[in-house]
Every structure is written in C-alpha cells, then in structure tokens.
CSV table of C-alpha atoms in Angstrom, one decimal:
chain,number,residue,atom,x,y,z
A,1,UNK,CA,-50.6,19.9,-65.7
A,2,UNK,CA,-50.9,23.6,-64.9
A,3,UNK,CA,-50.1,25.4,-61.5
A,4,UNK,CA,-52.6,28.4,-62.6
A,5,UNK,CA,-54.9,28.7,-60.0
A,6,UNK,CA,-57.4,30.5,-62.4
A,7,UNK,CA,-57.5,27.6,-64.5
A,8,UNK,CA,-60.8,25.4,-64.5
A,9,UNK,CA,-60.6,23.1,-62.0
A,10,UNK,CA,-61.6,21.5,-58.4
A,11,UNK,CA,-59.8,23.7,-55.7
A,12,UNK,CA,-60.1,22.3,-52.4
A,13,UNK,CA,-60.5,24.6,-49.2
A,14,UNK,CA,-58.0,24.6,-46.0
A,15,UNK,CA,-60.5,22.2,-44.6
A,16,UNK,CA,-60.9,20.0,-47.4
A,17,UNK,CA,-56.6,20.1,-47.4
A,18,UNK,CA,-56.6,19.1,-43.4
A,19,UNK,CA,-59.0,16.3,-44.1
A,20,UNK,CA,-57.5,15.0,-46.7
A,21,UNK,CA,-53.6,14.9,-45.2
A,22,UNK,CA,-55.2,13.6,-42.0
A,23,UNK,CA,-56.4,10.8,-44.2
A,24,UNK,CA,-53.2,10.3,-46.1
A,25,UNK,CA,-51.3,10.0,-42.8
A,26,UNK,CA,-54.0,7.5,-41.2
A,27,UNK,CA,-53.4,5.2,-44.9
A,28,UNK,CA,-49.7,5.7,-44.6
A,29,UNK,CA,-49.9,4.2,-40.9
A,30,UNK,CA,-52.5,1.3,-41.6
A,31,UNK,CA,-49.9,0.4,-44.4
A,32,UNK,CA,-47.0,0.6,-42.6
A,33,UNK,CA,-48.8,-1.5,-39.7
A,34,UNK,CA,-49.6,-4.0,-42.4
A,35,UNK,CA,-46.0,-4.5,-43.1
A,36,UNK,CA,-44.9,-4.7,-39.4
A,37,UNK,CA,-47.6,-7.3,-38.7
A,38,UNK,CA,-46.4,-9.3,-42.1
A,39,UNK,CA,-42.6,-9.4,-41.1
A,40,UNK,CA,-43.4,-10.2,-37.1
A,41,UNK,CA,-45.8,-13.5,-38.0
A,42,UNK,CA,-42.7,-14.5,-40.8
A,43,UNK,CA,-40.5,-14.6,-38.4
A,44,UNK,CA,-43.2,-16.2,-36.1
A,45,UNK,CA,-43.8,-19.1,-38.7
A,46,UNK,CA,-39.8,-19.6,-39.4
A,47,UNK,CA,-39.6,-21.7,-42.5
A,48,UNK,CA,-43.6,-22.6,-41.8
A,49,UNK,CA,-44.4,-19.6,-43.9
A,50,UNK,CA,-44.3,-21.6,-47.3
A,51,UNK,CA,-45.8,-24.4,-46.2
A,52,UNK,CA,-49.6,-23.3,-47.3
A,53,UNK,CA,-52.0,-26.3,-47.3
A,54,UNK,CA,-55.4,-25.5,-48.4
B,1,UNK,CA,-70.7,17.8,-35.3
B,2,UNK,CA,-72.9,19.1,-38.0
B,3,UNK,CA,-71.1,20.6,-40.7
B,4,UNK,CA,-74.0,22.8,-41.1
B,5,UNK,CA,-73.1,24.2,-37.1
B,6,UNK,CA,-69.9,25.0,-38.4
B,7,UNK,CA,-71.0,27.0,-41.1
B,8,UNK,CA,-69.6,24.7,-43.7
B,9,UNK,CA,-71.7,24.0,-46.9
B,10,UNK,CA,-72.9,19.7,-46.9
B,11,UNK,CA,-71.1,18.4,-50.1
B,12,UNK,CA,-72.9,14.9,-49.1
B,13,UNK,CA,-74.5,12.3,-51.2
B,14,UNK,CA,-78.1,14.0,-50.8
B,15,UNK,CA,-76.9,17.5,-51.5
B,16,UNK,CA,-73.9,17.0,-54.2
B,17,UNK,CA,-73.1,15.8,-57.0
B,18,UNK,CA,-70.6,12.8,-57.8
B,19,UNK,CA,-66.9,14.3,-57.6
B,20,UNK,CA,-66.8,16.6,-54.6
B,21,UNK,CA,-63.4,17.1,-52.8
B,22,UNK,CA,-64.5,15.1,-49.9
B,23,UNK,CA,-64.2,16.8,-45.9
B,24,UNK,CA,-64.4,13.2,-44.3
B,25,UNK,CA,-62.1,12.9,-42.0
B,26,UNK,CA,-60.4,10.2,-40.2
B,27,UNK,CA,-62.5,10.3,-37.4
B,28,UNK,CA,-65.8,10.0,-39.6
B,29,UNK,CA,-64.2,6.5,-41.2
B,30,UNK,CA,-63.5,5.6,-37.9
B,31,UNK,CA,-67.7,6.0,-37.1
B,32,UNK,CA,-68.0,4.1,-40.2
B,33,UNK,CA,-66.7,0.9,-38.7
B,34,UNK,CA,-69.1,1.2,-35.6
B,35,UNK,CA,-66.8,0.9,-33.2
B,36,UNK,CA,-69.1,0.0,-30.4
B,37,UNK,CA,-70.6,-2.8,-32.5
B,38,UNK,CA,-66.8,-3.8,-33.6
B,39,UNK,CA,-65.7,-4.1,-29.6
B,40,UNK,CA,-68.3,-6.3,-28.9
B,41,UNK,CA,-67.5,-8.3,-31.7
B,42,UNK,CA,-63.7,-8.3,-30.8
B,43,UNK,CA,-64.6,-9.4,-27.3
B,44,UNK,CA,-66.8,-12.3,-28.3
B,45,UNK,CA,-64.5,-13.5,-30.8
B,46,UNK,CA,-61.1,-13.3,-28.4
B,47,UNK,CA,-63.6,-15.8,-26.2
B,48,UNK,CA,-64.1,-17.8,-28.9
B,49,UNK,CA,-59.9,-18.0,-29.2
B,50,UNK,CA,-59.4,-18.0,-25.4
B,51,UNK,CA,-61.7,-21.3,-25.0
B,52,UNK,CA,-60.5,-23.2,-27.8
B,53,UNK,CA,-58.2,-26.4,-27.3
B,54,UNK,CA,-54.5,-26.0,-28.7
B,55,UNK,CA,-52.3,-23.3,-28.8
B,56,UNK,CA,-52.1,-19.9,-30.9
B,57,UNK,CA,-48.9,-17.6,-30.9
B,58,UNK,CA,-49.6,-14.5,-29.0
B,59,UNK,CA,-48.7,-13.0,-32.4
B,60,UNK,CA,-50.9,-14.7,-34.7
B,61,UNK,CA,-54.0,-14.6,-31.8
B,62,UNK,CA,-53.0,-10.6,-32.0
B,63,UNK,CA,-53.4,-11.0,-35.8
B,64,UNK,CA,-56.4,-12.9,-35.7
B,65,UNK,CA,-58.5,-10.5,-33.5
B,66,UNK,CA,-57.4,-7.4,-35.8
B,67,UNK,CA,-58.9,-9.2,-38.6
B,68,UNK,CA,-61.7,-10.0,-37.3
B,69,UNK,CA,-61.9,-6.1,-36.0
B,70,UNK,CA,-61.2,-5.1,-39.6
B,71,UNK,CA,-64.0,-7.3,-40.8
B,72,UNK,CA,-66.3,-6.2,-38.8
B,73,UNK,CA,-65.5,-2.5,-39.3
B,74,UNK,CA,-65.9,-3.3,-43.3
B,75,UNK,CA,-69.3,-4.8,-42.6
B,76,UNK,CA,-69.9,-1.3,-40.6
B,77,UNK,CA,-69.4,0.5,-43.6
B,78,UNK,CA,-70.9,-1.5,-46.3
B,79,UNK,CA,-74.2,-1.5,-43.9
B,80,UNK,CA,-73.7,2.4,-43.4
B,81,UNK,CA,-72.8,2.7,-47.4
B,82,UNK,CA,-76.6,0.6,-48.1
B,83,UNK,CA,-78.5,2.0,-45.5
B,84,UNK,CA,-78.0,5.9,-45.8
B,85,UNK,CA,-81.0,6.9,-47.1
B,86,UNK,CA,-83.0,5.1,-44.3
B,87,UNK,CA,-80.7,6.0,-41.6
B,88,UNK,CA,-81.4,9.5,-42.5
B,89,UNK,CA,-84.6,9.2,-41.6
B,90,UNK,CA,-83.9,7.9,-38.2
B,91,UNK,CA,-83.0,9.6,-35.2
B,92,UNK,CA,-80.7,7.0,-34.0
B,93,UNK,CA,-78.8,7.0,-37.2
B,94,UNK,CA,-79.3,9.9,-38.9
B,95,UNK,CA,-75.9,11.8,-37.0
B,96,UNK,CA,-74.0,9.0,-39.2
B,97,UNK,CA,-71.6,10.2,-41.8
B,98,UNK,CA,-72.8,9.1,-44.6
B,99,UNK,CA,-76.3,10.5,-43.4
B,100,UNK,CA,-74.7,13.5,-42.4
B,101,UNK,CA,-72.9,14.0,-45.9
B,102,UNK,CA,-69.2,13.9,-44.5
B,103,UNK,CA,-68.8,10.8,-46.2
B,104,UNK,CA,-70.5,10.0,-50.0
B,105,UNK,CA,-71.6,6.8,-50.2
B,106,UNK,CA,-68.7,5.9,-53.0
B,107,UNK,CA,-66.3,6.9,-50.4
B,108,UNK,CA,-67.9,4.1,-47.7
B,109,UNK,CA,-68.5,1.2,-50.0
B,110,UNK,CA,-64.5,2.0,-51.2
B,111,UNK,CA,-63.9,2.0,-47.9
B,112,UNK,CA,-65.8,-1.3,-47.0
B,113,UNK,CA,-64.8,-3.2,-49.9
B,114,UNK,CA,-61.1,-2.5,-49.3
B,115,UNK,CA,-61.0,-2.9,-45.5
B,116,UNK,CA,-63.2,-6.2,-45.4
B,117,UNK,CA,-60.9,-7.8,-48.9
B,118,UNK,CA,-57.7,-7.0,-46.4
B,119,UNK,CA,-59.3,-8.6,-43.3
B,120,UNK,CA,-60.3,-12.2,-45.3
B,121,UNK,CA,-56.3,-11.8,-47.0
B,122,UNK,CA,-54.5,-11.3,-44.4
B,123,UNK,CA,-56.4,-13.5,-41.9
B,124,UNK,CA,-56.1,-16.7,-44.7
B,125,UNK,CA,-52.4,-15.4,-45.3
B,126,UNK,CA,-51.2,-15.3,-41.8
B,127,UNK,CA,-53.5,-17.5,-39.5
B,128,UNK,CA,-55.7,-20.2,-41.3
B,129,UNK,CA,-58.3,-20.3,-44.2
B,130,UNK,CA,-61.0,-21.9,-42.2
B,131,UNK,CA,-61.4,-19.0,-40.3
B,132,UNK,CA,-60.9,-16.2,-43.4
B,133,UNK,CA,-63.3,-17.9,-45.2
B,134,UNK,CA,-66.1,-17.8,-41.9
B,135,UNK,CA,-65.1,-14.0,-41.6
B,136,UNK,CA,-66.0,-13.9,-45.1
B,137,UNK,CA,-69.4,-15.3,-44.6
B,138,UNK,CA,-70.0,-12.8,-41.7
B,139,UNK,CA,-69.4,-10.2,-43.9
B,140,UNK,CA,-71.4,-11.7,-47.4
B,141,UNK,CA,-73.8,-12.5,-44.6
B,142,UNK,CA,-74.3,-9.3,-43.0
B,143,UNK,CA,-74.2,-7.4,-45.9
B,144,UNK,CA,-76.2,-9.1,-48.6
B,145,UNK,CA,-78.7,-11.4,-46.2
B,146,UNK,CA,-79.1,-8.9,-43.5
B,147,UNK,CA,-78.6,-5.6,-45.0
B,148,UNK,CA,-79.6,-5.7,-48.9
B,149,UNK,CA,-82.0,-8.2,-48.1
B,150,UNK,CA,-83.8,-9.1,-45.0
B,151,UNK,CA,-84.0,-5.6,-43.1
B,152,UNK,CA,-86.4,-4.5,-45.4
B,153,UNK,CA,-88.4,-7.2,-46.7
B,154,UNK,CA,-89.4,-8.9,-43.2
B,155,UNK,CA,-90.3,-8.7,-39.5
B,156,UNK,CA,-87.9,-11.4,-39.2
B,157,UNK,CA,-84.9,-9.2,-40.1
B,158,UNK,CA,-83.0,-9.3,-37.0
B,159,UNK,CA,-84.1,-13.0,-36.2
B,160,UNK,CA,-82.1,-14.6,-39.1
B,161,UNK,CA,-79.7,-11.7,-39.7
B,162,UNK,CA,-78.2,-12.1,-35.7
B,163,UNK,CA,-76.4,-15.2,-37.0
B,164,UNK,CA,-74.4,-12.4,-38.7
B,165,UNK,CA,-73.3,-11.4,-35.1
B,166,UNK,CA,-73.4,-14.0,-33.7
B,167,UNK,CA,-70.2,-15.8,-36.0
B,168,UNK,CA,-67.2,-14.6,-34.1
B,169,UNK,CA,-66.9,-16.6,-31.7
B,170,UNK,CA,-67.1,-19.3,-34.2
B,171,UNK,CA,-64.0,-17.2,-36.3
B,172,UNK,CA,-62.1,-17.0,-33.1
B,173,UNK,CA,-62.5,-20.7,-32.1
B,174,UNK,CA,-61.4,-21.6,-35.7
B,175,UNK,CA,-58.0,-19.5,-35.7
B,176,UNK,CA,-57.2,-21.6,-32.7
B,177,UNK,CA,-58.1,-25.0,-34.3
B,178,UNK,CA,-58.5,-24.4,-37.9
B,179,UNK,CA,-62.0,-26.2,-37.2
B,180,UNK,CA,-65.5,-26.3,-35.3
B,181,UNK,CA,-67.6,-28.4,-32.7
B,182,UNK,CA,-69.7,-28.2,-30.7
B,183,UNK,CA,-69.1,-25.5,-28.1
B,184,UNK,CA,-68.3,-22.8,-30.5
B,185,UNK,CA,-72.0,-23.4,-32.0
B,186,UNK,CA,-73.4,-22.8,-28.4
B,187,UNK,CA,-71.2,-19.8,-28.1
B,188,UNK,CA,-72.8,-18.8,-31.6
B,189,UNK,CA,-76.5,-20.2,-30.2
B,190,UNK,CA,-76.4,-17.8,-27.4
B,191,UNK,CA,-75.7,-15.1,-29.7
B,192,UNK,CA,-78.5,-15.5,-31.9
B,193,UNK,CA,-81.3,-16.3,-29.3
B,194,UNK,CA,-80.0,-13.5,-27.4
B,195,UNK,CA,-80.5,-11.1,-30.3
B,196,UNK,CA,-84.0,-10.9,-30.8
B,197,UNK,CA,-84.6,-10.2,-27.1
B,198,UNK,CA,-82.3,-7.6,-27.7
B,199,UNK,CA,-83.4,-5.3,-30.4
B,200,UNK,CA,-86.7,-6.0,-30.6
B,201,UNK,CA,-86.8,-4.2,-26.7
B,202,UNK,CA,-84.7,-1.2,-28.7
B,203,UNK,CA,-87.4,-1.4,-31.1
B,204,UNK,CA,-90.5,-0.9,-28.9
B,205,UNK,CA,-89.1,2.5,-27.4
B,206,UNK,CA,-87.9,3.4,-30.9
B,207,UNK,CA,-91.4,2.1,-33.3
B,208,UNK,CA,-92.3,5.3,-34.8
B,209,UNK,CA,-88.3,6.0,-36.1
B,210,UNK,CA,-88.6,2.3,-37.5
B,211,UNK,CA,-92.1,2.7,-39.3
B,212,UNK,CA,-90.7,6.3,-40.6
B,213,UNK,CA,-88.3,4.6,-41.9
B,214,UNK,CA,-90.0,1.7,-43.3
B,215,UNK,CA,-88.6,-1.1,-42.0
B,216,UNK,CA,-90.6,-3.3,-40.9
B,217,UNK,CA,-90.0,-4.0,-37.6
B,218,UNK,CA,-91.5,-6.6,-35.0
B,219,UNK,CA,-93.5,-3.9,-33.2
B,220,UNK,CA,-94.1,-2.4,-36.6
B,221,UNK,CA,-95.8,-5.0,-38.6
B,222,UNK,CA,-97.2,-7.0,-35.9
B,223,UNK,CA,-97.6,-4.6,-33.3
B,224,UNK,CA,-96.7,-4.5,-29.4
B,225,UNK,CA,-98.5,-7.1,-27.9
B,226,UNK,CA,-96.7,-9.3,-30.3
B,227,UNK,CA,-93.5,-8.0,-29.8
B,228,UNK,CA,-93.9,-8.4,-26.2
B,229,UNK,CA,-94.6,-11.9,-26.4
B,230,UNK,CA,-91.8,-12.8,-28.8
B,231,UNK,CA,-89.3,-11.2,-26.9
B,232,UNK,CA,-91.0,-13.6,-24.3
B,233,UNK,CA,-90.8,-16.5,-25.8
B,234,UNK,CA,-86.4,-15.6,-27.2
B,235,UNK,CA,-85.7,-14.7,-23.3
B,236,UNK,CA,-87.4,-18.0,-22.7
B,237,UNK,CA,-85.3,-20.1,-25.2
B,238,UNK,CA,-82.0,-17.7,-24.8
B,239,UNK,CA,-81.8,-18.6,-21.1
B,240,UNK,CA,-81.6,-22.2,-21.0
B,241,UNK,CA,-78.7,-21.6,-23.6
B,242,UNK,CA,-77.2,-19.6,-21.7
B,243,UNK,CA,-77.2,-22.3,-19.1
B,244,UNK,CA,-75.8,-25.0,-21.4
B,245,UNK,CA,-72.1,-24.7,-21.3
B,246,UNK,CA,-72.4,-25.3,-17.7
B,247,UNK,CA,-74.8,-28.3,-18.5
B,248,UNK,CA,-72.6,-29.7,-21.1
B,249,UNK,CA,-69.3,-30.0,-18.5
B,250,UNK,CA,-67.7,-27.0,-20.6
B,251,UNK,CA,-67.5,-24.6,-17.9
B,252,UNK,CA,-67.2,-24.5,-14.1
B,253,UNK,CA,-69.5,-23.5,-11.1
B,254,UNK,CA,-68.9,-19.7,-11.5
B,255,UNK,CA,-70.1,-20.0,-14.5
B,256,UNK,CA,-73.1,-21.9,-13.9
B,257,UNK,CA,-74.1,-19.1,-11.5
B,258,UNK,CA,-74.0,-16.3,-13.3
B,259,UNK,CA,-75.5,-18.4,-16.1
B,260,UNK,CA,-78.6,-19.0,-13.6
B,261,UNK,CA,-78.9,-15.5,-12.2
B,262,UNK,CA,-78.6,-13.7,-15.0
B,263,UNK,CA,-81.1,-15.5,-17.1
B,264,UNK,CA,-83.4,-15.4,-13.6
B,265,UNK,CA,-82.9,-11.8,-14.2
B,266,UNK,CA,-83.5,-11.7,-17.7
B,267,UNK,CA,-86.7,-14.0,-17.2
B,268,UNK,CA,-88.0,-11.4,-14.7
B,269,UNK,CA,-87.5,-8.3,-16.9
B,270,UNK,CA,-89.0,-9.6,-20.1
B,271,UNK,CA,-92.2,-11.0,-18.4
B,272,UNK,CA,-92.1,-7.3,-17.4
B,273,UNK,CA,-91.8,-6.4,-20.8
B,274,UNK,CA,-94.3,-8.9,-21.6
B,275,UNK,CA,-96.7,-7.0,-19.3
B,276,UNK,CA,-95.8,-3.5,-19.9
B,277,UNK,CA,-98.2,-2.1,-22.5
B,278,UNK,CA,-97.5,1.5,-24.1
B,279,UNK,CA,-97.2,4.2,-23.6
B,280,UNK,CA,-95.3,3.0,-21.0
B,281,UNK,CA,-91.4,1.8,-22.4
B,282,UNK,CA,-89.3,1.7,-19.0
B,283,UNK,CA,-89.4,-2.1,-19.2
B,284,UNK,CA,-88.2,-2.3,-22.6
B,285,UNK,CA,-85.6,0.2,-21.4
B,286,UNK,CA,-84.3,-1.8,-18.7
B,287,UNK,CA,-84.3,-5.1,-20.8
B,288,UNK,CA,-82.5,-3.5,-23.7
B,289,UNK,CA,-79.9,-2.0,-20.9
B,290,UNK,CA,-79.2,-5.8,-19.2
B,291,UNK,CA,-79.3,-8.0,-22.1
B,292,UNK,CA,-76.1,-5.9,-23.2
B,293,UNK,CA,-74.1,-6.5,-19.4
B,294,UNK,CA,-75.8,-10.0,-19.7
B,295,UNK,CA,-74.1,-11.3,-22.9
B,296,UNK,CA,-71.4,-9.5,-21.6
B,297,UNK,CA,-71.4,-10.8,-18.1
B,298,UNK,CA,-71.6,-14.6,-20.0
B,299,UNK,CA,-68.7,-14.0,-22.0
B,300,UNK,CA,-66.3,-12.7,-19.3
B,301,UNK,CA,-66.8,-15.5,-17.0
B,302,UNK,CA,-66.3,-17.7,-19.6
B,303,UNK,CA,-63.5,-15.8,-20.2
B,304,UNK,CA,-61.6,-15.8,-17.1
B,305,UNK,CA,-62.8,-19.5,-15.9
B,306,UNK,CA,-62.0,-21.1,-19.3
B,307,UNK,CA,-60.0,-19.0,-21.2
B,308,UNK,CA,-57.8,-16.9,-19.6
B,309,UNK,CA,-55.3,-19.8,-18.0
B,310,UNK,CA,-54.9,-20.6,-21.6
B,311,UNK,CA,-54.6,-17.7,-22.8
B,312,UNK,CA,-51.8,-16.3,-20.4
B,313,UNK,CA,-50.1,-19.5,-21.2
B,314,UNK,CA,-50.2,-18.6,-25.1
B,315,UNK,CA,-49.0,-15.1,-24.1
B,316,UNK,CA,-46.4,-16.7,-22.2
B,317,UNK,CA,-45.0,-19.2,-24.9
C-alpha cells in the first residue's frame, strides 16, 4: 500500500479523523466492557457456567 | 447540530454516494438507540425483574437490564435505518442522524444488526434463553411488524405494534424466573392499552407532519372526531388495567391509589380530548404530557411497594 498522499484515493479530513478515533475508542470500550461483564458472571456462576440446559 | 451550520459539506445517504468516509460520531450512534425510548424501556423492564418471585444475582440482574438496553437501542437503530426517508420529512424526526446525513443508512443497520445479535447472545449466554429469545421477538417484532410493516400500511400501526413496547416487563420478569404468568401479562396489558392513548394524543397536535409523511395515522385516515373517540374508548379500557394488579391481590393499598387517581385523571383529560375539536390541541397536549408521568407513576409504585424489598435483598445477597 502506498503512503503517497497524491495517489488516488479516499483522504479523510481532521474531522472525519476525530470522528472516526472517537468511534474506535467507544468500540474498544464496549469490547473491553464485554469482557469484564463475561469474567464477573463466570465467576458469579462458579462451576454453573457449563451446565447449559436449553 | 447541522453539519450544514458548521459549514461542513452533508456526505449523508440523500446527498452521497455509497463509500463516504463517514463524520458520525459517537454521540450520533448514541441518538441512534433513542435513548429516551431505551430508559423507559430499561425502567419497565427492571420492574418486571424487581416483582418477580425468586432471586437474581445483582450481577446477572445488572446483565440482564444492559441487554435488554442494548436491544432496545438496536431496535432504535434498525427503526431509524428503515424509516429515514419518512423521518426526513417530519419535523419531529427529521434532526435524526440518519435524516440529517451524519450517519448512512449502512452504517445504522450495521450498527443495529450488531448491537441487537450481542444483546439476544449475551443475554441467552449469561442469564436464561427464555428471556433472549422474548428480547428477540421485541426486536423481530418491532422491526419487521411495526416498522417494515404496519406503520405504513394501517391506522392501526401503533395499536398492534405497542406490544413491541410493551414486552419488557415480560423480558425482565423472565430473567428472574426463566418463565411467565400472569402478572407479567398485566404488566405487558397496561403497556399496550396505554399506548394508543398515548400517541394517538401526539398525533392530533402533530397530523399534518404525519399525512406529509404518509403514514397513515389515526387522525390521518379517519380524521379527529375519530381519533378523539378512540383515544376515549383506550383511556377507558387502559384504566381499569391499570387498576388490576391491585384487584388481583398483587399489589398493596399505595398502589391501588395511585392506580385510582391516576386513571380518575386520565379519564378526565381524555373526555377533554374527546371534546376538544381543532384547532384547538391543548387537551391533546396535556394528555400526551400525563399519560407519560402516568405509566411512570404506575411503575414506580409498583416498584418501591413490590419490588424494591426484593430487590435490595438481591443486591444484598
């Protein structure tokens, strides 16, 4: 991939560049929330965890 | 905020093309889950958990209610994704971001597709199916009955599609128990009677945005004398329902008052309604104002006379 910035090609503005890092940093926190909220209800269900009746 | 005040070009859906850098930021997703719809939802449902029999870690109620938050925020977006073009032509709606061009409508039905797959996941994974798979109804519900199908095709739009809001109670009841009965379906019935009422006062004061935007409202197809007397007839059926958890033995005294002076209340203002006739709205005003602290007023005593011993006891476990 080339760095050329007069290549062809979608540049994005300073704004386009906040709103897209703003969104990257609210993903990286929903994910990381996810994985908080997966390890506290494992360790809320003990050994219950695998036992998955449907 | 207009990005047209702030001098920046619209890249939106009806001004661009497919493949625009997009400027949405995280405060426009936010809008996209309608967060005032999404906190009344959370508040019905967390009575729904409060009031069921059994008991619910703190952790997995916590887990519960952000699922059901998350679902409801996907529904948000998948209506908002659907509906642009009419919302556009709404002044109520048309500030919206997908309206507005902040957010393309790929970018929202991503968005509500992802959020609402998450919600069903990891409310089955980490609570109980029964209630995932009723969250997933809501959603299928709201989207494709409501949204894709209903708002547009019938007068009776809002009628059936309220069951849509009125199901979380229900999912909140079910986390608890992993089941239903009976006093989670009056939870719901209140809901759905009290819907009606509800928007079709909205819709009076707001006819002309509905019939610009073709969707065929009460007051739109049928006109206001109609309207009036429906919304009649729902206050008439909602208040007795609202009564009926006192009636049944479910709840206590407090709750049997406000039940009763409430709906007396309620009663009062859509007979006004009833006998308002336009030009004049300020009736339909003040209905569409109290049937919001109404519900509200419902589910909070229900809340702290059945709910909240039980619920401070979970939190205490």
């Amino acid at each position: 991939m080339s760095e050329n910035p007069d290549d062809d090609g979608i540049v994005l503005t300073e704004a386009q560049k906040r709103a897209r890092r703003s969104r990257s940093i609210a993903i990286a926190l929903a994910l990381a929330a996810l994985v908080v909220l997966f390890y506290a209800m494992t360790l809320v269900k003990g050994p219950g965890v695998l036992i998955r009746p449907i | 905020m207009s990005l047209v005040s702030e001098g920046v070009e619209v890249r939106g859906p009806l001004v661009a093309g497919v493949g625009e850098p997009s400027l949405a930021t995280v405060g426009d997703y936010i809008a996209l889950m309608k967060p005032r719809v999404m906190s009344l939802v959370v508040f019905t449902a967390l009575v729904g958990l409060a009031v069921a029999p059994g008991s619910l870690h703190p952790v997995a109620a916590f887990t519960a209610l952000l699922s059901i938050a998350v679902g409801a925020g996907a529904a948000g977006a998948l209506n908002m994704w659907y509906d642009a073009d009419v919302d556009a032509l709404m002044t109520r709606t048309a500030r919206r971001p997908v309206p507005m061009g902040r957010v393309l409508p790929g970018e929202a039905l991503a968005f509500g597709l992802t959020l609402g797959s998450f919600a069903v996941v990891v409310l089955g994974l980490l609570v109980n199916w029964v209630a995932a798979a009723l969250l997933a109804f809501t959603i299928f519900f709201y989207i494709v009955i409501y949204t894709i199908w209903l708002k547009r095709s019938t007068p009776q739009n809002i009628v059936i599609g309220g069951a849509a809001g009125a199901f979380p109670p229900m999912i909140g009841w079910a986390a608890v128990t992993g089941s239903l009965s009976l006093e989670p379906a009056l939870l719901f019935l209140i809901i759905f009677f009290w819907t009606p009422p509800h928007f079709w006062a909205l819709a009076l004061y707001r006819t002309e945005d509905y019939a610009r935007a073709r969707i065929p409202m009460l007051p739109v197809v049928s006109g206001d004398a109609s309207t009036r007397r429906q919304i009649m007839l729902y206050t008439l059926v909602l208040v007795p329902l609202g009564v009926a958890p006192w009636a049944f033995g479910y709840t206590g005294a407090l709750y049997g008052v406000t039940a009763l002076v409430t709906g007396a209340i309620m009663v009062i203002l859509g007979w006004q309604v009833f006998r308002e006739s336009r030009p004049a709205e300020r009736a339909s005003r003040n209905l569409f104002a109290f049937s919001i602290l109404y519900l509200f007023l419902l589910f909070a005593v229900l809340l702290v006379e059945r709910g909240w011993g039980g619920l401070i006891a979970r939190l205490a476990a």
